Coordinates of C-alpha atoms and ligand atoms in Angstrom, one line a residue:
M1 CA -59.9 93.9 83.7
Y2 CA -63.2 92.8 85.3
E3 CA -63.2 94.5 88.7
D4 CA -66.4 92.7 89.9
L5 CA -64.7 89.3 89.7
K6 CA -62.3 90.2 92.5
G7 CA -62.9 88.1 95.6
K8 CA -65.4 85.7 93.8
V9 CA -65.2 81.9 94.1
A10 CA -65.2 79.7 91.0
I11 CA -65.3 76.0 90.3
V12 CA -63.8 74.9 87.0
T13 CA -64.3 71.2 86.1
G14 CA -61.9 69.3 83.8
A15 CA -59.2 71.9 84.7
R16 CA -56.0 69.8 84.9
R17 CA -55.2 70.7 81.3
G18 CA -56.6 72.1 78.0
M19 CA -59.1 74.9 78.1
G20 CA -60.2 74.3 81.7
K21 CA -56.7 74.9 83.0
V22 CA -56.5 78.2 81.1
H23 CA -60.0 79.3 82.3
A24 CA -58.8 78.6 85.9
L25 CA -55.6 80.6 85.5
K26 CA -57.3 83.5 83.8
L27 CA -60.0 83.6 86.5
A28 CA -57.3 83.6 89.1
Q29 CA -55.6 86.6 87.3
E30 CA -58.8 88.5 87.8
G31 CA -58.6 87.9 91.6
V32 CA -61.0 84.9 91.7
K33 CA -60.4 82.1 94.1
V34 CA -60.5 79.0 91.9
V35 CA -61.3 75.4 92.7
V36 CA -59.5 73.4 90.1
S37 CA -61.1 70.0 89.7
D38 CA -60.5 67.0 87.4
I39 CA -60.0 63.3 87.7
S40 CA -56.3 63.6 88.6
E41 CA -55.9 65.6 91.8
E42 CA -52.1 65.6 91.3
D43 CA -52.4 67.6 88.1
C44 CA -55.0 69.9 89.6
Q45 CA -52.5 70.7 92.4
K46 CA -50.0 71.7 89.8
V47 CA -52.5 74.2 88.4
V48 CA -53.2 75.5 91.9
D49 CA -49.4 75.9 92.4
E50 CA -49.3 78.0 89.3
I51 CA -52.3 80.1 90.7
G52 CA -50.3 80.5 93.9
K53 CA -47.5 82.1 92.0
T54 CA -49.9 84.9 90.9
G55 CA -50.7 85.5 94.6
E56 CA -54.2 84.1 94.4
E57 CA -55.6 81.2 96.3
G58 CA -56.8 78.0 94.8
L59 CA -57.9 74.5 95.8
A60 CA -57.4 71.2 94.0
V61 CA -60.2 68.7 94.3
K62 CA -60.5 65.4 92.6
C63 CA -63.9 65.0 91.0
D64 CA -65.3 62.7 88.3
V65 CA -68.2 64.8 87.2
S66 CA -70.3 61.7 86.3
K67 CA -70.3 60.6 90.0
K68 CA -72.9 62.4 92.1
K69 CA -71.0 61.6 95.3
E70 CA -67.8 63.2 94.0
V71 CA -69.7 66.2 92.7
D72 CA -71.4 66.7 96.1
E73 CA -67.9 66.4 97.8
L74 CA -66.5 69.0 95.3
V75 CA -69.2 71.5 96.4
K76 CA -68.8 70.6 100.1
K77 CA -65.0 71.2 100.0
T78 CA -65.5 74.5 98.1
I79 CA -67.9 75.7 100.8
E80 CA -65.6 74.5 103.6
K81 CA -62.6 76.4 102.1
F82 CA -64.1 79.5 100.6
G83 CA -67.7 79.7 102.1
K84 CA -69.6 80.2 98.8
I85 CA -69.7 79.5 95.0
D86 CA -70.2 82.5 92.6
I87 CA -69.1 80.9 89.3
L88 CA -69.3 77.4 87.9
V89 CA -67.5 76.6 84.6
N90 CA -68.8 73.3 83.4
N91 CA -66.0 72.3 81.2
A92 CA -65.0 68.6 81.7
G93 CA -65.6 66.6 78.6
I94 CA -64.5 63.7 76.4
A95 CA -64.6 63.2 72.7
Q96 CA -64.3 59.6 71.5
F97 CA -63.9 59.4 67.7
K98 CA -65.8 56.3 66.5
P99 CA -68.1 55.5 63.5
F100 CA -71.8 55.7 64.5
L101 CA -72.4 52.0 63.5
E102 CA -69.6 50.9 65.9
I103 CA -70.4 52.9 69.0
T104 CA -71.4 50.5 71.9
E105 CA -74.1 51.3 74.4
E106 CA -71.4 51.6 77.1
E107 CA -69.5 54.1 75.0
W108 CA -72.7 56.1 74.4
N109 CA -73.5 56.1 78.1
R110 CA -70.0 57.1 79.1
T111 CA -70.0 60.2 76.8
L112 CA -73.4 61.2 77.9
D113 CA -72.6 60.5 81.6
I114 CA -69.6 62.9 81.5
N115 CA -70.6 65.5 78.9
L116 CA -74.3 65.9 79.8
R117 CA -75.2 64.2 83.1
G118 CA -72.0 65.6 84.6
Y119 CA -73.0 69.1 83.7
F120 CA -76.4 68.6 85.2
L121 CA -75.0 67.2 88.4
C122 CA -72.5 70.0 88.8
A123 CA -74.9 72.8 87.9
Q124 CA -77.6 71.5 90.3
A125 CA -75.2 71.1 93.2
A126 CA -73.6 74.6 92.6
A127 CA -77.0 76.3 92.0
K128 CA -78.3 75.0 95.3
E129 CA -75.5 77.0 97.0
M130 CA -75.9 80.0 94.7
T131 CA -79.6 80.3 95.6
K132 CA -78.5 81.0 99.2
Q133 CA -76.8 84.2 98.2
K134 CA -79.3 84.9 95.3
S135 CA -76.5 85.3 92.8
G136 CA -74.3 83.2 90.6
V137 CA -73.2 82.4 87.1
I138 CA -73.0 79.1 85.3
V139 CA -71.0 78.8 82.1
N140 CA -71.6 75.6 80.2
I141 CA -69.0 74.7 77.6
A142 CA -70.7 73.1 74.6
S143 CA -69.3 73.1 71.0
V144 CA -70.2 74.1 67.4
A145 CA -71.1 70.4 67.4
M146 CA -74.3 71.3 69.3
G147 CA -76.7 70.7 66.3
Q148 CA -79.4 73.1 65.0
Q149 CA -77.4 76.1 63.8
G150 CA -74.2 74.2 64.6
V151 CA -72.3 71.7 62.5
G152 CA -72.6 67.9 62.6
F153 CA -69.4 65.8 62.9
P154 CA -69.0 62.3 61.6
N155 CA -67.6 59.8 64.1
L156 CA -68.8 61.9 67.0
V157 CA -72.5 61.1 67.2
H158 CA -72.5 60.6 71.0
Y159 CA -70.4 63.8 71.5
C160 CA -72.7 65.8 69.3
A161 CA -75.8 64.5 71.1
S162 CA -74.2 65.5 74.5
K163 CA -73.3 69.0 73.2
G164 CA -76.8 69.6 71.8
G165 CA -78.3 68.5 75.1
I166 CA -76.2 71.1 76.9
V167 CA -77.9 73.9 74.9
G168 CA -81.4 72.7 75.6
M169 CA -80.6 72.1 79.3
T170 CA -79.1 75.6 79.6
E171 CA -82.1 77.3 78.1
A172 CA -84.5 75.5 80.6
M173 CA -82.1 76.1 83.5
A174 CA -81.9 79.8 82.7
L175 CA -85.6 80.2 82.9
E176 CA -85.9 78.5 86.3
L177 CA -82.8 80.1 87.8
A178 CA -83.4 83.7 86.6
P179 CA -85.8 84.5 89.4
L180 CA -83.2 83.1 91.8
G181 CA -80.5 85.5 90.6
I182 CA -78.5 83.0 88.7
R183 CA -77.5 83.4 85.0
V184 CA -76.7 80.4 82.8
N185 CA -75.1 80.6 79.4
V186 CA -73.3 78.4 76.8
V187 CA -70.0 78.9 75.2
A188 CA -69.8 77.0 71.9
P189 CA -66.2 76.8 70.7
G190 CA -65.0 75.7 67.2
M191 CA -61.7 74.0 66.8
I192 CA -59.4 74.9 69.7
E193 CA -55.7 74.0 70.3
T194 CA -55.9 71.4 73.1
P195 CA -55.1 67.7 73.5
M196 CA -58.7 66.9 72.5
I197 CA -58.0 67.7 68.9
D198 CA -54.8 65.5 68.7
P199 CA -56.7 62.7 66.8
I200 CA -57.8 65.2 64.1
K201 CA -54.4 66.7 63.8
Q202 CA -53.0 63.2 63.0
D203 CA -55.0 63.3 59.8
P204 CA -53.6 66.3 57.9
K205 CA -56.3 65.9 55.1
A206 CA -59.1 66.1 57.6
M207 CA -57.5 69.1 59.3
E208 CA -57.1 70.8 56.0
G209 CA -60.8 70.1 55.1
L210 CA -61.9 71.6 58.4
M211 CA -59.7 74.7 58.2
A212 CA -61.0 75.3 54.7
R213 CA -64.4 76.0 56.4
V214 CA -63.0 78.4 59.0
P215 CA -62.7 82.0 57.6
L216 CA -60.0 82.9 60.1
K217 CA -58.0 79.9 58.7
R218 CA -56.6 78.8 62.0
V219 CA -57.4 76.8 65.2
G220 CA -58.4 79.0 68.2
K221 CA -56.3 79.4 71.3
P222 CA -57.7 78.4 74.7
E223 CA -57.0 82.0 75.9
E224 CA -59.4 83.3 73.3
V225 CA -62.2 81.1 74.7
S226 CA -61.2 82.0 78.3
N227 CA -61.8 85.7 77.4
L228 CA -65.4 84.8 76.6
V229 CA -65.8 82.7 79.8
L230 CA -64.5 85.7 81.8
F231 CA -67.0 88.0 80.1
L232 CA -69.9 85.7 80.8
A233 CA -68.7 85.1 84.4
S234 CA -68.6 88.9 85.1
D235 CA -71.3 91.4 85.7
T236 CA -70.4 92.9 82.3
S237 CA -72.7 90.3 80.8
S238 CA -75.5 91.0 83.4
Y239 CA -78.3 91.0 80.8
M240 CA -77.3 87.7 79.3
T241 CA -78.9 84.4 80.3
G242 CA -80.0 81.3 78.3
A243 CA -77.7 82.3 75.4
A244 CA -75.3 80.2 73.4
V245 CA -72.3 82.2 72.2
V246 CA -70.3 80.8 69.4
I247 CA -66.5 81.3 69.2
D248 CA -65.3 79.6 66.1
G249 CA -63.2 81.8 63.8
G250 CA -66.3 82.4 61.7
W251 CA -67.0 78.7 61.0
L252 CA -70.7 78.8 61.4
A253 CA -71.0 82.0 59.3
G254 CA -69.7 80.1 56.3
Ligands
NAP1 P1 -59.1 68.3 77.2 O1 -57.7 69.0 77.1 O2 -59.2 66.9 76.8 O3 -59.7 68.7 78.6 C1 -60.8 68.0 79.1 C2 -60.5 67.7 80.6 O4 -61.7 67.1 81.1 C3 -59.4 66.7 80.7 O5 -58.5 67.1 81.7 C4 -60.1 65.4 81.1 O6 -59.3 64.5 81.8 C5 -61.2 66.0 81.9 N1 -62.3 65.0 82.1 C6 -62.6 63.9 81.3 N2 -63.6 63.2 81.9 C7 -63.8 63.8 83.1 C8 -64.7 63.5 84.2 N3 -65.5 62.4 84.2 N4 -64.7 64.3 85.3 C9 -63.8 65.3 85.4 N5 -63.0 65.7 84.4 C10 -63.0 64.9 83.3 O7 -60.1 69.0 76.2 P2 -60.5 70.6 75.9 O8 -60.4 70.8 74.5 O9 -59.8 71.5 76.9 O10 -62.0 70.5 76.3 C11 -62.7 71.3 77.3 C12 -64.2 71.4 76.9 O11 -64.3 72.1 75.7 C13 -64.8 70.1 76.7 O12 -66.2 70.1 77.2 C14 -64.9 69.9 75.2 O13 -65.9 69.1 74.7 C15 -65.1 71.4 74.8 N6 -64.7 71.7 73.4 C16 -63.4 71.5 72.9 C17 -63.1 71.9 71.6 C18 -61.7 71.7 71.1 O14 -61.6 71.9 69.8 N7 -60.7 71.5 71.8 C19 -64.1 72.4 70.8 C20 -65.4 72.6 71.3 C21 -65.7 72.2 72.6 P3 -58.6 63.3 81.0 O15 -57.6 63.9 80.2 O16 -58.1 62.4 82.1 O17 -59.7 62.6 80.2

């Protein structure tokens, strides 16, 4: 579908399951060589095996995005194997449901370390490689929980803070990286069917309340978000940078 993606090299973080896995598989279907990274290398290898069945090449790399050493190693292994990085999908994230008054400093730090500092570390390391070829695309996965025009979520204060940070960081990065040929955008999903929303699904009343606010009256599918990631990764979106694109079944329009 996107001819220009053929032969490109992408890193997807948090790709052992959920949306990251689907982004990795969808990119591979477009002819992209995908580095599948997450905390569990074994699970990443399973995704790479699936990619192999489509005839594309992949690479599994263990990487905790909150650890600079592991992020640097991720980039090094990508360059060793494929020689370049064209696309980074910053996707790894955690959502810990806990009342604001009970969140400990350690829990706050852990969420921000993975969801925000991890995005910074990966983006910076990848962008240093992208500048060498004067081209590249970074897609940062935030959420409708990004604040401002987004929605607030009780029991997710640290998560919301991290997702809002991604939007501000992306805008500033886009300004600095535009002259270097690198585009940076945000994808802000609403409620998407992945293991991350299992705790919400356990409370049918909460789920009902949330769905009442979504005009399309359903949870989104990871594939639907991947379609947007592919569009932003391809040259089809060549005039887009610094943007935050919402994909939420109409939630924020309500
Ligand atoms: P998911 O199924 O939980 O996938 C997230 C992946 O990231 C998991 O494999 C997780 O591994 C991994 N991860 C966690 N900490 C990591 C770290 N330090 N380093 C590397 N990988 C790490 O959730 P998802 O729904 O696909 O989420 C993907 C992204 O979309 C996240 O950024 C999330 O905030 C965002 N998002 C999700 C929704 C939704 O409704 N699902 C909505 C808006 C935004 P473990 O399983 O081992 O923790």
